[in-house]
Amino acid sequence: MDSLIALLNNFIHDWPNLSLVIGLILLPLLPLIISVAMYVWWERKVIGWMHVRLGPNQVGPMGLAQAFADVFKLLFKEITVPEKASRFLFYLAPLLALTPAMAAWAVVPIGNRMAWSNANAGLLYLLAMTSLGVYGIILAGWASNSKYAFLGAMRSAAQVVSYEIAMGMALVSVLILCGSLNLSDIVNAQAGSKGLFEWFWLPLAPMFVIYFISGVAETNRAPFDVAEGESEIVAGFHVEYSGSAFAIFFLAEYANMILVAFLSSVLFLGGWLSPFQGWHLGPLSAPGWWWLFAKAFGMAFLFLWFRATFPRYRYDQIMRLGWKVFIPITIAWIFVAGCLAFFGGVTIGPGVNP
Amino acid sequence: MTQQILFYAFAAVLVASALAVITVKNSVHAALCLVLTFFTAASIWILAEAEFLGLALIVVYVGAVMVLFLFVVMMLDIKEEAVREGFIRFLPVGVVVAVVMLAEMLSLIGVRALQAVPLPENPALAAGSNTSWLGKALFTQFLLPFEVAALILTVALIAAVTLTLRKRGGVRSQKPGQQVLVQRDERLRVVKMASEAPSTGESP
């Protein structure tokens, strides 16, 4: 008993430090949420332009405040729970979707060793967190007690598990080349004197494409959005959700999209390194967080471009692409990456711990 | 200190959720409790600086195995009464099995404890990151067992596919190989028509 009281005392003594830590943990979430709002606005604008229409233009200059108006509209709406739904799981599901989407950001570096956690097993942690997001969708589908929601959840579960394999294999090939799970080390391994040709997109070109497509499939975005295919199953897994519960699903989906955009920039496009590195162009060759953000912006734009361009895949085509095309290619390219690493086909930049 | 508090908190959640797996009535809830159990176990492992094991547990069991498990459990329409039915009748058998297992485990641990040599310094901790240490150990020192395990898993995979693969007659399935070979001319006919001016004035 004494030891327990001592434990508690210690805990209270540590409290100022802990609250500082908690504050630091919450710090990245606000920019993330704001960038989600801006991303939604940008998506509607871009797709509007691609459809030769204006997109949102009423609320605020250029319709910039449209996303915030929508957020407040959603927050003030009533949340309806279907009769015979499993209430606890119904409310838990959006949170289960959101938490991994936020937690994954802990290890994303925006500069050399500039991340909330410079964890050595960063890549594994990311894989773990992204694989948890599917629970929110499955539970939402099941707890709603609605057949459309359930069908969406089933589709999503099968799709996410399938594409996770290809995604993991693509990460393995990055690991083989740089020899570290630490995301800062992975970026530093892409440093060199040949500019953008030092980055891993060149030796791992098929893996880069597969990683990004798997990322699109993992986030249930078009053309892989069968989980909410509105032409067949109304709105899929979130058909019974309204108000702020729906807003949380929305937030989780967009946070995940931004995460995939950042990760593909970090893993394959040299993170914060300049595309002109080593070409002695003055400030243009200097590394910096702006490069990472520019690359992530480009990758995030691809999501919107895909959505405006491609028709939705049929379910059997999705499975075929994942299992019969992507996984064999990744297995073959892991062998290629192993040969490249063994015979010294790629130069690995400084900053990798031997 | 904080670590100790965290350990007890995780351990309490672990035991409670493990108990809930076998006591809750709804099978989906039971599967979710199992997910929580795995997750907490992974947290405890990470707390003990076995980060590779912990994260692998989450990736493999929580992220993949339990998702498929839930997939199946949700599809089955299990009657709760039917699951509870034989509880009293099978209770004695269950107790006997549990007691035998407990005795075996205790004796095993006891025998081990008697012959125990002090544990050597943990090499995984000395190497800094235990992920890279595990990788090096698996691919050098334990390469043969590793390959054998991989082979066994591959055999199991192929066996699972061959056991469940059945050809059924009368199924009209898509043949993507043929679908992509379709030419435009086979499906689409462009018709030339004279343009018509819309009739002005009264409509019928």
Coordinates of C-alpha atoms in Angstrom, one line a residue:
Chain A
M1 CA 0.0 0.0 0.0
D2 CA 2.8 2.4 0.9
S3 CA 4.5 1.8 -2.4
L4 CA 1.2 2.6 -4.2
I5 CA 1.0 5.9 -2.3
A6 CA 4.6 6.6 -3.2
L7 CA 3.7 5.9 -6.8
L8 CA 0.8 8.3 -6.8
N9 CA 2.9 11.0 -5.1
N10 CA 5.5 10.6 -7.8
F11 CA 2.9 10.8 -10.5
I12 CA 1.5 14.1 -9.1
H13 CA 5.1 15.4 -8.8
D14 CA 5.7 14.5 -12.4
W15 CA 2.4 16.2 -13.5
P16 CA 3.8 19.5 -14.8
N17 CA 6.2 17.6 -17.1
L18 CA 3.4 15.3 -18.2
S19 CA 1.1 18.2 -19.0
L20 CA 3.9 19.7 -21.1
V21 CA 4.3 16.5 -22.9
I22 CA 0.6 16.2 -23.5
G23 CA 0.5 19.8 -24.8
L24 CA 3.4 19.0 -27.2
I25 CA 1.4 15.9 -28.3
L26 CA -1.6 18.1 -29.1
L27 CA 0.4 20.8 -30.9
P28 CA 0.5 19.2 -34.3
L29 CA -3.2 18.4 -34.3
L30 CA -4.5 21.9 -34.8
P31 CA -2.5 22.6 -38.0
L32 CA -3.6 19.1 -39.2
I33 CA -7.3 19.9 -38.7
I34 CA -7.0 23.2 -40.4
S35 CA -5.1 21.7 -43.3
V36 CA -7.9 19.1 -43.6
A37 CA -10.4 21.9 -43.9
M38 CA -8.3 23.7 -46.5
Y39 CA -7.8 20.4 -48.3
V40 CA -11.5 19.8 -48.5
W41 CA -11.9 23.3 -50.0
W42 CA -9.1 22.7 -52.5
E43 CA -10.6 19.4 -53.5
R44 CA -14.0 21.0 -54.2
K45 CA -12.3 23.8 -56.1
V46 CA -10.0 21.6 -58.2
I47 CA -12.7 19.1 -59.1
G48 CA -15.0 22.1 -59.9
W49 CA -12.4 23.4 -62.3
M50 CA -11.9 20.0 -63.9
H51 CA -15.7 19.8 -64.4
V52 CA -15.6 23.4 -65.8
R53 CA -17.6 24.9 -63.0
L54 CA -16.7 27.2 -60.2
G55 CA -16.8 25.1 -57.1
P56 CA -17.5 26.8 -53.7
N57 CA -17.4 30.6 -54.2
Q58 CA -20.0 32.1 -51.8
V59 CA -18.7 31.8 -48.3
G60 CA -15.6 34.1 -47.8
P61 CA -13.1 35.2 -50.5
M62 CA -12.9 32.4 -53.2
G63 CA -15.2 30.3 -51.0
L64 CA -12.3 29.8 -48.6
A65 CA -14.6 29.7 -45.5
Q66 CA -16.8 27.1 -47.1
A67 CA -15.1 24.2 -45.2
F68 CA -15.5 25.9 -41.9
A69 CA -19.1 26.7 -42.6
D70 CA -19.7 23.0 -43.4
V71 CA -17.9 22.0 -40.1
F72 CA -20.2 24.2 -38.1
K73 CA -23.2 23.0 -39.9
L74 CA -22.3 19.4 -39.1
L75 CA -21.5 20.2 -35.5
F76 CA -24.9 21.7 -34.9
K77 CA -26.8 18.9 -36.6
E78 CA -28.6 16.2 -34.6
I79 CA -26.9 12.9 -34.3
T80 CA -29.4 10.1 -35.0
V81 CA -28.8 6.6 -33.8
P82 CA -30.7 3.9 -35.6
E83 CA -33.1 1.7 -33.5
K84 CA -31.5 -1.6 -32.5
A85 CA -28.0 -0.2 -33.2
S86 CA -25.3 -1.1 -30.8
R87 CA -25.1 2.3 -29.2
F88 CA -21.7 2.1 -27.5
L89 CA -19.9 0.8 -30.6
F90 CA -21.9 3.2 -32.8
Y91 CA -20.3 6.1 -30.9
L92 CA -16.9 4.4 -30.5
A93 CA -16.5 3.7 -34.3
P94 CA -15.7 7.3 -35.4
L95 CA -13.2 7.7 -32.6
L96 CA -11.5 4.5 -33.6
A97 CA -11.2 5.8 -37.1
L98 CA -9.8 9.1 -36.0
T99 CA -7.3 8.1 -33.3
P100 CA -4.9 6.0 -35.5
A101 CA -5.1 8.7 -38.2
M102 CA -3.9 11.3 -35.7
A103 CA -1.4 9.0 -33.8
A104 CA 0.4 8.1 -37.0
W105 CA 1.6 11.7 -37.3
A106 CA 3.8 11.3 -34.2
V107 CA 6.7 9.8 -36.3
V108 CA 6.4 11.9 -39.5
P109 CA 9.6 14.0 -39.7
I110 CA 9.4 17.5 -41.2
G111 CA 13.2 18.1 -41.0
N112 CA 16.3 16.2 -39.9
R113 CA 15.3 14.6 -36.6
M114 CA 12.4 17.0 -36.4
A115 CA 9.5 14.8 -35.5
W116 CA 7.5 14.4 -32.3
S117 CA 9.1 11.0 -31.9
N118 CA 12.3 10.1 -33.6
A119 CA 11.5 6.4 -33.0
N120 CA 13.9 3.8 -34.4
A121 CA 11.0 1.6 -35.4
G122 CA 9.1 4.5 -37.0
L123 CA 8.2 2.7 -40.1
L124 CA 6.8 -0.3 -38.3
Y125 CA 4.8 2.1 -36.0
L126 CA 3.3 3.7 -39.1
L127 CA 2.3 0.3 -40.5
A128 CA 0.7 -0.6 -37.2
M129 CA -1.2 2.6 -37.0
T130 CA -2.5 2.6 -40.5
S131 CA -3.6 -1.0 -40.1
L132 CA -5.8 0.0 -37.1
G133 CA -7.9 2.6 -39.0
V134 CA -10.0 -0.2 -40.6
Y135 CA -11.7 -1.0 -37.3
G136 CA -13.5 2.3 -37.3
I137 CA -15.1 1.4 -40.6
I138 CA -15.9 -2.2 -39.8
L139 CA -17.5 -1.2 -36.5
A140 CA -19.4 1.6 -38.0
G141 CA -20.8 -0.8 -40.5
W142 CA -21.7 -3.5 -38.0
A143 CA -23.0 -1.2 -35.2
S144 CA -25.3 0.7 -37.5
N145 CA -27.5 -2.4 -37.9
S146 CA -28.1 -1.5 -41.5
K147 CA -27.4 -3.7 -44.5
Y148 CA -25.9 -0.9 -46.7
A149 CA -23.5 0.1 -43.9
F150 CA -22.7 -3.6 -43.4
L151 CA -22.0 -4.2 -47.0
G152 CA -19.7 -1.2 -47.1
A153 CA -17.8 -2.4 -44.0
M154 CA -17.3 -5.8 -45.5
R155 CA -16.0 -4.4 -48.8
S156 CA -13.7 -2.1 -46.9
A157 CA -12.3 -4.8 -44.6
A158 CA -11.4 -7.1 -47.5
Q159 CA -9.9 -4.2 -49.5
V160 CA -7.8 -2.7 -46.8
V161 CA -6.4 -6.0 -45.7
S162 CA -5.5 -6.9 -49.3
Y163 CA -3.8 -3.6 -50.1
E164 CA -2.0 -3.5 -46.8
I165 CA 0.2 -6.4 -48.0
A166 CA 1.3 -4.6 -51.1
M167 CA 1.9 -1.5 -49.0
G168 CA 4.0 -3.3 -46.5
M169 CA 6.0 -5.0 -49.2
A170 CA 6.7 -1.5 -50.8
L171 CA 8.0 -0.4 -47.4
V172 CA 10.2 -3.4 -47.1
S173 CA 12.0 -2.5 -50.3
V174 CA 12.7 1.0 -48.9
L175 CA 14.1 -0.7 -45.8
I176 CA 16.3 -3.0 -47.8
L177 CA 17.9 0.0 -49.6
C178 CA 18.4 2.2 -46.6
G179 CA 18.8 -0.3 -43.8
S180 CA 16.9 1.6 -41.2
L181 CA 13.3 1.9 -39.9
N182 CA 13.9 5.4 -38.7
L183 CA 12.1 7.9 -41.1
S184 CA 14.9 10.5 -40.6
D185 CA 17.5 8.0 -41.6
I186 CA 15.4 7.0 -44.6
V187 CA 15.4 10.6 -45.9
N188 CA 19.1 11.1 -45.1
A189 CA 19.8 7.9 -47.1
Q190 CA 18.4 9.7 -50.2
A191 CA 20.8 12.6 -49.8
G192 CA 23.6 12.9 -52.4
S193 CA 25.0 15.1 -55.2
K194 CA 22.7 14.0 -58.1
G195 CA 19.7 16.0 -57.2
L196 CA 16.3 14.3 -57.5
F197 CA 18.0 11.2 -59.1
E198 CA 19.3 10.2 -55.7
W199 CA 15.8 9.6 -54.3
F200 CA 14.3 6.2 -54.0
W201 CA 11.6 6.7 -56.6
L202 CA 14.2 5.9 -59.3
P203 CA 15.5 2.5 -58.1
L204 CA 12.1 1.7 -56.6
A205 CA 9.9 3.2 -59.4
P206 CA 7.3 0.4 -59.4
M207 CA 7.2 0.3 -55.6
F208 CA 6.6 4.0 -55.6
V209 CA 3.6 3.7 -57.9
I210 CA 2.3 0.6 -56.0
Y211 CA 2.7 2.4 -52.6
F212 CA 0.8 5.4 -53.7
I213 CA -2.0 3.4 -55.3
S214 CA -2.2 1.2 -52.2
G215 CA -2.4 4.3 -50.2
V216 CA -5.3 5.5 -52.3
A217 CA -7.0 2.1 -51.8
E218 CA -6.3 2.1 -48.0
T219 CA -7.9 5.5 -47.5
N220 CA -11.0 4.3 -49.5
R221 CA -10.7 7.1 -52.0
A222 CA -11.8 7.1 -55.6
P223 CA -11.3 5.0 -57.8
F224 CA -11.3 2.5 -54.9
D225 CA -14.2 3.9 -52.9
V226 CA -16.5 0.9 -53.1
A227 CA -16.8 1.1 -49.3
E228 CA -19.1 4.1 -49.8
G229 CA -20.2 3.4 -53.4
E230 CA -23.2 5.7 -53.5
S231 CA -24.6 4.2 -56.7
E232 CA -25.0 0.8 -55.1
I233 CA -25.0 1.0 -51.3
V234 CA -26.2 4.6 -50.6
A235 CA -23.2 5.9 -48.7
G236 CA -21.6 2.7 -47.4
F237 CA -20.3 2.3 -43.9
H238 CA -21.3 5.8 -42.8
V239 CA -24.8 5.8 -44.2
E240 CA -26.4 6.0 -40.7
Y241 CA -24.1 8.7 -39.3
S242 CA -25.0 12.3 -39.2
G243 CA -23.7 15.5 -37.6
S244 CA -20.4 15.5 -35.7
A245 CA -20.1 11.7 -35.8
F246 CA -20.0 11.9 -39.6
A247 CA -17.6 14.9 -39.4
I248 CA -15.2 12.8 -37.5
F249 CA -15.2 10.1 -40.2
F250 CA -14.6 12.8 -42.7
L251 CA -11.7 14.2 -40.7
A252 CA -10.1 10.8 -40.3
E253 CA -10.3 10.1 -44.0
Y254 CA -8.7 13.4 -45.0
A255 CA -6.1 13.2 -42.3
N256 CA -5.2 9.8 -43.7
M257 CA -5.0 11.1 -47.2
I258 CA -2.6 13.9 -46.1
L259 CA -0.6 11.3 -44.2
V260 CA -0.2 9.1 -47.3
A261 CA 0.9 12.2 -49.3
F262 CA 3.5 13.0 -46.7
L263 CA 4.7 9.4 -46.4
S264 CA 5.2 8.9 -50.1
S265 CA 7.2 12.1 -50.2
V266 CA 9.3 11.0 -47.2
L267 CA 9.9 7.5 -48.4
F268 CA 10.3 7.9 -52.2
L269 CA 10.7 11.6 -52.9
G270 CA 13.5 12.6 -50.5
G271 CA 11.4 14.3 -47.8
W272 CA 12.8 17.7 -47.0
L273 CA 15.7 17.3 -49.5
S274 CA 15.9 19.7 -52.4
P275 CA 15.4 18.3 -55.9
F276 CA 18.5 20.3 -56.9
Q277 CA 20.6 19.0 -54.1
G278 CA 24.3 19.0 -54.9
W279 CA 23.9 21.1 -58.0
H280 CA 25.1 24.3 -56.2
L281 CA 22.2 26.5 -57.0
G282 CA 22.4 28.4 -53.7
P283 CA 19.2 28.4 -51.7
L284 CA 17.5 26.3 -54.3
S285 CA 19.8 23.4 -53.3
A286 CA 19.3 23.8 -49.6
P287 CA 17.1 21.3 -47.8
G288 CA 14.1 22.5 -45.9
W289 CA 10.6 21.7 -44.7
W290 CA 9.2 23.7 -47.6
W291 CA 10.4 21.0 -50.0
L292 CA 8.5 18.3 -48.0
F293 CA 5.4 20.4 -48.0
A294 CA 5.6 21.1 -51.7
K295 CA 6.0 17.4 -52.5
A296 CA 3.2 16.4 -50.1
F297 CA 1.0 19.1 -51.8
G298 CA 1.7 17.6 -55.2
M299 CA 0.9 14.0 -54.0
A300 CA -2.2 15.2 -52.3
F301 CA -3.3 16.9 -55.5
L302 CA -3.0 13.4 -57.2
F303 CA -5.8 12.1 -54.9
L304 CA -8.1 14.8 -56.3
W305 CA -7.0 14.3 -59.9
F306 CA -7.7 10.6 -59.6
R307 CA -11.1 11.3 -58.1
A308 CA -12.1 13.6 -61.0
T309 CA -10.6 11.3 -63.7
F310 CA -11.2 7.7 -63.0
P311 CA -14.4 5.7 -62.9
R312 CA -14.9 3.5 -59.8
Y313 CA -13.4 0.1 -60.0
R314 CA -15.6 -3.0 -59.8
Y315 CA -15.1 -5.0 -56.6
D316 CA -13.6 -8.0 -58.4
Q317 CA -11.2 -5.7 -60.3
I318 CA -9.9 -4.3 -57.1
M319 CA -9.2 -7.7 -55.6
R320 CA -7.6 -8.8 -58.9
L321 CA -5.3 -5.7 -59.0
G322 CA -4.3 -6.1 -55.4
W323 CA -3.6 -9.8 -55.3
K324 CA -2.7 -10.8 -58.8
V325 CA -0.8 -7.7 -60.0
F326 CA 0.6 -5.7 -57.1
I327 CA 1.7 -8.5 -54.8
P328 CA 3.7 -10.4 -57.4
I329 CA 5.3 -7.2 -58.6
T330 CA 6.3 -6.2 -55.1
I331 CA 7.8 -9.6 -54.4
A332 CA 9.9 -9.5 -57.6
W333 CA 11.0 -5.9 -56.9
I334 CA 12.1 -6.8 -53.3
F335 CA 14.4 -9.3 -55.0
V336 CA 15.7 -6.5 -57.3
A337 CA 16.1 -4.1 -54.4
G338 CA 18.1 -6.8 -52.5
C339 CA 20.4 -7.2 -55.6
L340 CA 20.7 -3.4 -55.8
A341 CA 21.7 -3.2 -52.2
F342 CA 24.0 -6.2 -52.3
F343 CA 25.9 -5.2 -55.5
G344 CA 25.9 -1.5 -54.7
G345 CA 23.6 -0.4 -57.4
V346 CA 22.4 2.6 -55.4
T347 CA 24.5 5.0 -53.5
I348 CA 23.2 5.5 -49.9
G349 CA 23.6 9.0 -48.6
P350 CA 25.2 9.9 -45.2
G351 CA 23.3 9.8 -42.0
V352 CA 22.6 6.1 -41.9
N353 CA 23.7 4.4 -38.8
P354 CA 25.7 1.3 -39.8
Chain B
M1 CA 7.8 5.5 -11.8
T2 CA 5.5 6.5 -14.6
Q3 CA 6.5 3.3 -16.3
Q4 CA 5.4 1.3 -13.3
I5 CA 2.0 3.1 -13.2
L6 CA 1.6 2.5 -16.9
F7 CA 2.5 -1.2 -16.5
Y8 CA -0.1 -1.7 -13.9
A9 CA -2.7 0.2 -15.9
F10 CA -2.0 -1.9 -19.0
A11 CA -1.9 -5.1 -17.0
A12 CA -5.3 -4.3 -15.4
V13 CA -6.8 -3.6 -18.9
L14 CA -5.2 -6.7 -20.3
V15 CA -6.6 -9.0 -17.6
A16 CA -10.0 -7.4 -17.7
S17 CA -10.3 -7.5 -21.5
A18 CA -9.0 -11.1 -21.5
L19 CA -11.7 -12.1 -19.0
A20 CA -14.3 -10.2 -21.1
V21 CA -13.4 -12.2 -24.2
I22 CA -14.8 -15.4 -22.5
T23 CA -17.6 -13.8 -20.5
V24 CA -19.4 -11.3 -22.8
K25 CA -22.5 -12.7 -24.6
N26 CA -22.1 -11.1 -28.0
S27 CA -19.5 -12.8 -30.1
V28 CA -18.6 -9.5 -31.9
H29 CA -18.0 -7.9 -28.6
A30 CA -15.9 -10.8 -27.6
A31 CA -13.7 -10.5 -30.7
L32 CA -13.3 -6.8 -30.0
C33 CA -12.2 -7.5 -26.5
L34 CA -9.6 -9.9 -28.0
V35 CA -8.4 -7.0 -30.1
L36 CA -8.1 -4.9 -27.0
T37 CA -6.2 -7.7 -25.3
F38 CA -3.7 -7.9 -28.2
F39 CA -3.3 -4.2 -28.2
T40 CA -2.6 -3.9 -24.5
A41 CA -0.2 -6.9 -24.6
A42 CA 1.7 -5.0 -27.4
S43 CA 1.8 -1.9 -25.3
I44 CA 3.3 -3.9 -22.4
W45 CA 5.9 -5.3 -24.7
I46 CA 6.8 -1.9 -26.0
L47 CA 7.0 -0.7 -22.4
A48 CA 9.6 -3.5 -21.9
E49 CA 11.5 -2.2 -24.9
A50 CA 10.6 -5.1 -27.1
E51 CA 9.3 -2.7 -29.7
F52 CA 9.6 -5.0 -32.7
L53 CA 7.5 -7.7 -31.0
G54 CA 4.9 -5.2 -29.9
L55 CA 4.5 -3.5 -33.2
A56 CA 4.6 -6.8 -35.1
L57 CA 1.8 -8.1 -32.8
I58 CA -0.3 -5.0 -33.7
V59 CA 0.4 -5.2 -37.5
V60 CA -0.1 -9.0 -37.8
Y61 CA -2.8 -9.9 -35.2
V62 CA -4.7 -6.6 -34.7
G63 CA -4.3 -5.3 -38.2
A64 CA -4.9 -8.4 -40.2
V65 CA -5.9 -11.6 -38.4
M66 CA -8.5 -10.0 -36.1
V67 CA -10.0 -8.0 -39.0
L68 CA -10.6 -11.2 -40.9
F69 CA -11.8 -12.8 -37.7
L70 CA -14.3 -10.0 -37.2
F71 CA -15.3 -10.3 -40.8
V72 CA -16.3 -13.9 -40.3
V73 CA -17.9 -13.4 -36.9
M74 CA -20.0 -10.5 -38.2
M75 CA -21.2 -12.6 -41.1
L76 CA -22.3 -15.5 -39.0
D77 CA -25.6 -15.1 -37.3
I78 CA -24.8 -16.7 -34.0
K79 CA -27.7 -17.2 -31.6
E80 CA -26.5 -16.1 -28.1
E81 CA -28.7 -18.7 -26.4
A82 CA -27.2 -21.5 -28.4
V83 CA -23.7 -20.5 -27.3
R84 CA -24.7 -20.4 -23.7
E85 CA -26.7 -23.7 -23.8
G86 CA -24.2 -26.3 -22.7
F87 CA -22.4 -24.1 -20.2
I88 CA -23.3 -26.0 -17.0
R89 CA -23.1 -29.4 -18.6
F90 CA -19.6 -28.9 -19.9
L91 CA -18.4 -26.9 -16.9
P92 CA -16.9 -30.0 -15.0
V93 CA -14.9 -31.0 -18.2
G94 CA -13.7 -27.5 -18.6
V95 CA -12.6 -27.2 -15.0
V96 CA -10.7 -30.5 -15.2
V97 CA -8.9 -29.4 -18.4
A98 CA -8.1 -26.0 -16.8
V99 CA -6.7 -27.6 -13.6
V100 CA -4.5 -30.1 -15.6
M101 CA -3.2 -27.3 -17.7
L102 CA -2.5 -25.1 -14.7
A103 CA -0.6 -28.0 -13.0
E104 CA 1.4 -28.7 -16.1
M105 CA 2.4 -25.1 -16.5
L106 CA 3.3 -24.7 -12.8
S107 CA 5.4 -27.8 -12.8
L108 CA 7.2 -26.7 -16.0
I109 CA 7.9 -23.3 -14.6
G110 CA 9.0 -24.9 -11.3
V111 CA 11.4 -27.3 -13.0
R112 CA 12.8 -24.4 -15.1
A113 CA 13.2 -22.3 -12.0
L114 CA 15.1 -25.0 -10.2
Q115 CA 17.6 -25.3 -13.0
A116 CA 17.7 -21.7 -13.7
V117 CA 21.0 -20.1 -14.7
P118 CA 21.1 -16.3 -14.3
L119 CA 20.0 -14.7 -17.5
P120 CA 22.8 -13.4 -19.7
E121 CA 22.9 -9.7 -20.6
N122 CA 20.1 -9.1 -23.1
P123 CA 22.0 -8.7 -26.5
A124 CA 19.0 -7.0 -28.1
L125 CA 19.2 -4.1 -25.7
A126 CA 23.0 -3.7 -26.1
A127 CA 22.6 -3.4 -29.9
G128 CA 20.5 -0.2 -29.5
S129 CA 17.6 -1.0 -31.8
N130 CA 16.3 -4.5 -31.2
T131 CA 14.6 -4.5 -34.6
S132 CA 18.0 -4.5 -36.4
W133 CA 19.4 -7.0 -33.8
L134 CA 16.5 -9.4 -34.4
G135 CA 16.9 -9.1 -38.2
K136 CA 20.6 -9.8 -38.0
A137 CA 20.1 -12.8 -35.7
L138 CA 17.3 -14.2 -37.8
F139 CA 19.1 -14.0 -41.0
T140 CA 22.6 -15.2 -39.8
Q141 CA 22.4 -17.3 -36.7
F142 CA 18.9 -18.7 -37.2
L143 CA 18.7 -18.7 -41.0
L144 CA 17.8 -22.4 -41.3
P145 CA 14.9 -22.4 -38.8
F146 CA 13.7 -19.2 -40.3
E147 CA 13.7 -20.7 -43.8
V148 CA 12.0 -23.9 -42.5
A149 CA 9.3 -21.8 -40.9
A150 CA 8.8 -19.8 -44.1
L151 CA 8.4 -23.1 -46.0
I152 CA 5.9 -24.5 -43.6
L153 CA 3.8 -21.3 -43.9
T154 CA 3.9 -21.5 -47.7
V155 CA 2.8 -25.1 -47.6
A156 CA -0.1 -24.2 -45.3
L157 CA -1.0 -21.3 -47.6
I158 CA -1.1 -23.5 -50.7
A159 CA -3.0 -26.2 -48.7
A160 CA -5.6 -23.7 -47.6
V161 CA -6.1 -22.5 -51.2
T162 CA -6.4 -26.0 -52.6
L163 CA -8.8 -27.2 -49.9
T164 CA -11.2 -24.3 -50.5
L165 CA -10.9 -23.9 -54.3
R166 CA -13.9 -25.6 -55.9
K167 CA -15.0 -25.4 -59.5
R168 CA -18.7 -24.8 -59.6
G169 CA -20.7 -25.2 -62.8
G170 CA -23.1 -22.7 -64.1
V171 CA -21.3 -19.7 -62.7
R172 CA -21.0 -16.7 -65.1
S173 CA -17.9 -15.0 -64.0
Q174 CA -16.0 -12.1 -65.5
K175 CA -13.0 -12.8 -67.6
P176 CA -10.8 -9.7 -67.3
G177 CA -8.3 -11.0 -69.8
Q178 CA -11.0 -11.0 -72.5
Q179 CA -12.5 -7.8 -71.3
V180 CA -9.4 -5.7 -71.8
L181 CA -8.9 -7.1 -75.3
V182 CA -12.3 -5.6 -76.5
Q183 CA -11.9 -3.2 -79.4
R184 CA -14.0 -0.1 -79.7
D185 CA -15.5 -1.2 -83.0
E186 CA -17.1 -4.3 -81.4
R187 CA -19.1 -2.3 -78.9
L188 CA -19.6 1.2 -80.3
R189 CA -21.2 2.3 -83.6
V190 CA -21.0 6.0 -84.5
V191 CA -24.0 7.0 -86.5
K192 CA -24.0 10.0 -88.8
M193 CA -27.2 12.0 -88.7
A194 CA -28.4 15.1 -90.3
S195 CA -28.8 17.9 -87.8
E196 CA -32.3 19.0 -87.0
A197 CA -33.4 22.5 -86.0
P198 CA -35.6 22.5 -82.9
S199 CA -39.1 23.3 -83.7
T200 CA -40.1 26.8 -82.6
G201 CA -43.5 27.8 -81.5
E202 CA -46.1 25.7 -79.9
S203 CA -45.1 22.3 -78.6
P204 CA -47.5 19.4 -78.8

